[in-house]
XYZ file of C-alpha atoms in Angstrom:
384
model
C 0.000 0.000 0.000
C 1.165 3.526 -0.799
C 1.024 5.646 2.334
C 2.519 8.762 0.797
C 0.334 11.757 1.565
C -1.858 13.511 -0.966
C -1.039 17.186 -1.664
C -3.941 18.217 0.593
C -2.810 16.022 3.469
C 0.796 17.165 3.055
C -0.303 20.799 3.193
C -2.182 20.052 6.418
C 0.877 18.317 7.861
C 3.117 21.288 7.111
C 0.592 23.747 8.527
C 0.262 21.862 11.816
C 4.020 21.287 11.973
C 4.638 25.029 11.721
C 1.960 25.783 14.323
C 3.426 23.242 16.733
C 6.958 24.615 16.433
C 6.102 28.325 16.249
C 3.191 28.580 18.691
C 3.166 25.547 20.994
C 6.852 24.827 21.537
C 7.812 28.236 23.016
C 4.918 28.241 25.514
C 3.935 24.732 26.498
C 6.750 24.068 28.968
C 5.450 26.743 31.325
C 1.878 25.446 31.099
C 3.149 21.936 31.747
C 5.093 22.838 34.868
C 2.178 24.887 36.246
C -0.268 22.050 35.462
C -2.310 24.637 33.583
C -4.677 24.074 30.665
C -3.510 26.090 27.585
C -6.781 27.795 26.654
C -5.244 30.220 24.163
C -3.485 27.434 22.266
C -6.692 25.392 22.166
C -8.588 28.432 20.915
C -6.109 28.839 18.064
C -6.410 25.139 17.236
C -10.151 25.644 16.988
C -9.722 28.609 14.668
C -7.498 26.456 12.451
C -10.306 23.913 12.190
C -8.392 21.073 13.834
C -11.330 20.025 16.025
C -13.492 19.738 12.926
C -11.070 17.837 10.702
C -12.995 14.548 10.239
C -16.512 16.002 10.260
C -18.721 17.154 7.349
C -18.999 20.848 6.549
C -22.752 20.754 7.225
C -21.952 20.369 10.944
C -19.198 22.982 10.967
C -16.398 20.537 10.160
C -13.596 20.698 7.620
C -14.890 17.830 5.488
C -11.733 15.791 5.985
C -11.206 12.261 7.233
C -9.611 10.243 10.020
C -6.273 10.249 8.211
C -6.271 14.051 8.416
C -6.945 13.878 12.153
C -4.074 11.431 12.618
C -1.690 13.662 10.681
C -2.549 16.612 12.909
C -2.165 14.547 16.075
C 1.230 13.213 15.031
C 2.589 16.675 14.301
C 1.267 18.105 17.557
C 2.682 15.225 19.608
C 6.116 15.674 18.063
C 6.212 18.826 20.194
C 3.771 18.179 23.054
C 1.387 15.393 24.022
C -0.849 17.411 26.374
C -2.089 19.521 23.484
C -2.340 16.472 21.242
C -4.437 14.475 23.724
C -6.752 17.464 24.185
C -7.471 17.352 20.454
C -7.668 13.557 20.309
C -10.112 13.281 23.207
C -12.132 16.273 22.036
C -12.649 14.767 18.594
C -12.603 10.966 18.783
C -14.074 10.643 22.292
C -16.020 13.879 22.697
C -17.592 14.692 19.344
C -17.402 11.383 17.482
C -20.044 9.511 19.569
C -22.551 12.229 18.746
C -21.586 12.228 15.069
C -21.675 8.444 14.746
C -24.742 7.671 16.822
C -26.532 10.894 17.782
C -29.841 12.207 16.489
C -29.928 14.980 13.936
C -31.025 17.370 16.698
C -28.048 16.385 18.862
C -25.650 16.874 15.957
C -27.061 20.309 15.132
C -26.942 21.377 18.772
C -23.427 20.279 19.658
C -21.192 19.595 16.659
C -20.783 23.129 15.213
C -19.423 24.476 18.507
C -17.304 21.380 19.081
C -15.836 21.572 15.573
C -14.934 25.208 16.213
C -13.157 24.327 19.461
C -15.539 26.568 21.386
C -16.893 23.607 23.347
C -15.074 20.442 24.421
C -16.783 17.124 24.933
C -15.688 14.207 27.095
C -16.406 10.478 27.097
C -17.365 9.069 30.496
C -16.542 5.368 30.259
C -13.900 4.316 32.803
C -14.994 3.749 36.403
C -12.982 3.270 39.610
C -13.636 -0.479 39.720
C -13.856 -1.294 36.006
C -11.166 -0.057 33.664
C -10.393 -2.644 30.987
C -13.625 -4.452 31.949
C -15.830 -1.763 30.449
C -18.746 -4.199 30.412
C -18.687 -4.078 34.213
C -20.156 -0.562 34.272
C -21.901 0.231 37.566
C -23.226 3.713 36.846
C -26.989 3.470 36.385
C -29.602 5.472 34.537
C -33.304 4.954 35.252
C -36.020 6.419 33.072
C -38.422 8.475 35.184
C -41.115 9.895 32.949
C -39.309 11.877 30.270
C -36.012 12.081 32.172
C -33.023 9.838 32.853
C -31.902 9.751 36.488
C -28.185 8.958 36.630
C -26.160 7.758 39.625
C -22.558 6.623 39.737
C -19.015 7.790 39.083
C -16.342 7.899 36.392
C -12.569 8.340 36.590
C -9.651 9.415 34.402
C -11.925 11.449 32.120
C -10.063 13.814 29.753
C -11.450 17.293 28.946
C -14.192 16.879 31.552
C -13.597 19.929 33.740
C -12.264 22.786 31.628
C -13.980 26.164 31.396
C -15.096 25.251 27.875
C -16.286 21.691 28.568
C -19.880 21.495 27.393
C -20.853 17.874 27.931
C -19.849 14.398 28.946
C -21.322 11.395 27.142
C -21.775 8.868 29.946
C -22.172 5.106 29.696
C -24.682 3.712 32.181
C -26.656 0.552 32.882
C -30.250 1.177 31.794
C -31.644 -2.300 32.408
C -30.949 -6.025 32.165
C -31.118 -8.460 29.271
C -32.986 -11.764 29.516
C -29.752 -13.516 30.467
C -29.083 -11.018 33.274
C -26.329 -9.118 31.531
C -26.493 -5.315 31.762
C -28.029 -3.171 29.051
C -25.549 -0.323 28.670
C -26.558 2.960 27.051
C -24.868 6.280 26.290
C -26.407 9.517 27.563
C -25.376 13.160 27.152
C -24.919 15.033 30.431
C -24.360 18.776 29.883
C -21.862 20.507 32.149
C -23.471 22.264 35.091
C -26.385 19.837 35.365
C -27.477 19.654 39.050
C -25.990 16.640 40.811
C -23.134 16.355 38.295
C -19.903 17.014 40.195
C -16.469 17.412 38.650
C -13.542 16.806 41.019
C -10.297 18.751 41.104
C -7.717 17.798 38.452
C -5.618 14.723 39.143
C -1.966 15.080 40.051
C -0.442 13.133 37.158
C 2.965 11.854 36.103
C 2.524 13.324 32.628
C 0.099 15.103 30.296
C 0.241 17.903 32.850
C -1.157 20.576 30.538
C -4.268 18.508 29.802
C -7.434 18.185 31.888
C -8.197 14.836 33.576
C -10.736 14.402 36.394
C -13.050 12.166 38.341
C -16.799 12.649 37.896
C -19.740 11.797 40.128
C -23.458 11.694 39.434
C -26.025 11.903 42.224
C -29.623 11.815 41.011
C -28.602 13.703 37.887
C -31.634 14.359 35.691
C -31.369 14.899 31.953
C -34.032 14.721 29.219
C -34.829 11.316 27.755
C -33.889 12.849 24.392
C -30.251 12.948 25.576
C -29.934 9.226 24.863
C -27.221 8.712 22.211
C -28.148 5.964 19.758
C -30.346 3.062 20.751
C -31.089 2.168 24.367
C -29.009 -0.836 25.342
C -26.568 -0.404 22.437
C -24.057 1.733 24.314
C -21.565 -1.117 24.733
C -21.384 -1.794 20.991
C -21.203 1.922 20.306
C -18.253 2.612 22.555
C -16.389 -0.423 21.210
C -16.567 1.220 17.776
C -15.491 4.558 19.258
C -12.528 2.906 20.985
C -11.469 1.148 17.773
C -11.325 4.496 16.012
C -9.697 6.150 19.007
C -6.864 3.621 18.932
C -5.946 4.790 15.451
C -5.785 8.352 16.763
C -3.774 7.384 19.852
C -1.380 5.467 17.620
C -0.796 8.599 15.550
C -0.186 10.544 18.741
C 2.257 7.918 20.025
C 4.079 7.980 16.704
C 4.432 11.723 17.008
C 5.969 11.388 20.460
C 8.363 8.727 19.165
C 9.366 10.969 16.252
C 9.730 13.957 18.562
C 12.230 11.950 20.590
C 14.224 11.388 17.401
C 14.045 15.086 16.487
C 15.268 16.281 19.869
C 17.958 13.615 20.200
C 19.345 14.188 16.720
C 19.638 17.928 17.315
C 21.265 17.326 20.706
C 23.718 14.735 19.319
C 24.920 17.225 16.711
C 25.651 20.001 19.210
C 26.574 18.278 22.471
C 30.321 17.667 22.668
C 32.174 15.151 24.777
C 35.848 14.305 24.582
C 36.352 17.055 22.034
C 33.720 16.082 19.441
C 29.919 15.903 18.994
C 28.458 12.821 20.613
C 26.698 12.106 17.330
C 30.071 11.138 15.888
C 30.045 8.078 18.135
C 28.672 4.912 16.574
C 26.872 3.979 19.809
C 24.755 7.151 19.545
C 24.282 6.725 15.800
C 22.933 3.223 16.279
C 20.503 4.418 18.953
C 19.218 7.130 16.629
C 18.929 4.717 13.704
C 16.867 2.299 15.791
C 14.647 5.124 17.063
C 14.011 6.367 13.517
C 13.239 2.824 12.341
C 10.646 2.372 15.087
C 8.959 5.735 14.498
C 8.815 5.096 10.740
C 7.266 1.664 11.197
C 4.730 2.995 13.706
C 3.724 5.615 11.147
C 3.096 2.955 8.531
C 0.983 1.015 11.037
C -1.340 3.850 12.028
C -1.720 5.102 8.452
C -2.625 1.584 7.322
C -5.324 1.373 10.002
C -6.576 4.870 9.157
C -6.730 4.071 5.446
C -8.834 0.999 6.149
C -11.139 2.998 8.411
C -11.596 5.728 5.799
C -12.277 3.141 3.073
C -14.967 1.483 5.180
C -12.987 -1.756 5.442
C -12.543 -3.804 8.648
C -9.805 -2.227 10.738
C -10.174 -3.543 14.302
C -7.063 -5.755 14.170
C -4.991 -3.119 12.389
C -6.013 -0.488 14.937
C -4.992 -2.755 17.808
C -1.700 -3.613 16.095
C -0.939 0.060 15.502
C -1.858 1.089 19.037
C 0.170 -1.716 20.615
C 3.263 -1.137 18.495
C 3.299 2.667 18.499
C 2.785 2.939 22.258
C 5.638 0.487 22.854
C 7.824 2.467 20.468
C 6.957 5.733 22.212
C 8.140 4.350 25.562
C 11.282 2.882 23.980
C 12.211 6.092 22.169
C 11.529 8.253 25.214
C 13.854 6.089 27.266
C 16.610 6.209 24.643
C 16.197 9.963 24.135
C 16.665 10.494 27.857
C 19.781 8.315 27.769
C 21.251 10.271 24.835
C 20.655 13.537 26.680
C 22.311 12.162 29.823
C 21.738 14.288 32.907
C 20.043 16.984 30.845
C 17.394 14.466 29.840
C 16.358 14.345 33.495
C 15.811 18.108 33.601
C 12.281 19.320 32.911
C 13.519 22.244 30.836
C 14.295 19.764 28.043
C 11.376 18.485 25.934
C 12.540 14.878 26.201
C 11.840 14.976 29.942
C 8.192 15.753 29.145
C 8.172 13.043 26.494
C 9.535 10.504 28.958
C 6.821 11.405 31.475
C 4.099 11.427 28.813
C 4.961 8.155 27.099
C 3.915 5.515 29.629
C 0.216 6.349 29.651
C 0.110 5.458 25.954
C 0.500 1.790 26.923
C -2.518 2.131 29.244
C -5.105 4.619 27.957
C -7.811 3.600 25.439
C -6.977 -0.053 25.973
C -3.899 -1.429 27.709
C -1.219 -3.303 25.796
C -2.626 -6.516 27.262
C -6.085 -5.701 25.899
C -4.609 -4.982 22.466
C -2.979 -8.416 22.448
C -6.323 -9.985 23.382
C -8.041 -8.157 20.514
C -5.374 -9.154 18.012
C -5.575 -12.789 19.092
C -9.367 -12.793 18.730
C -9.152 -11.272 15.275
C -6.725 -14.064 14.378
C -9.466 -16.546 15.225
C -8.200 -17.645 18.617
C -10.766 -18.252 21.409
C -11.852 -15.285 23.505
């Protein structure tokens, strides 16, 4: 398969690359160390149309595709992952459930502002006692007249507590099937709804300029019309959303891996030891060659999965392969970049220190590496 970019996609790549280096790079370190959400940067991303990349123009989008989103995420993550995950979660987890499964009224109400970056959406799936076991959801929603009454909690939810967060799409048990298994549905809960409480931001190892919080719901009432898709189909819906999200996370991870190469190559050319640049040493050259090989291969993997998604072909296995490989590569390259930088790689003023701190979550979020291996094995025809 030919994964060279079209002229339109290449123009997008160059535009986002320039924005990342000229606008994000000079500022993001301070936001990161203050654990502060970069509202101005996000606003500019919205003005560029990045939040609307894969959505039709009729809903305020750019009329692009998932490949375009991945290209933007990779270029952003080459410089900073906090900004990249804000875009990824805002699009593939926040807006995409409404686009894929929402009613026309829901799309008209929410998508134009979300595509413009004026409003962020979040996806309330993970709970304190059921992470990878998403089918073990304990949050409940009971229909009372023309309202859903929601009770429960969610954790590790990105974009859920910013000043511009407009909604969280929550998964909840809305009944039981004949065999006793839960009927899980997805329901929109607008920010500020009485009984909906957003906790203070987590203290995290990485992604410190992004917003991640715990949510609680105590007798939260929303209109019955806030149901997203069919009642009882929420589990199948979020599996599709997670499949797509893994392609996006893989692009992000590839960007981090490539950013490690960028920073390490520049450092190896200028840092001198024993009277010459350390890049003259074969040991450093081999590290850089291996890092470039891994980033390049990860790029081929996520673009292959994205191309299948865009074409309407099955892509579940390819998405899991790409997510598993690229997240592993991101951790590997971050470790090697820190080693190449030596003591300076342990100092937060250097971008590779952020990359090292940001990389590990990529092997956990949106499906752990163990879950990806399970998915790949199932797609190979092995027993579940």
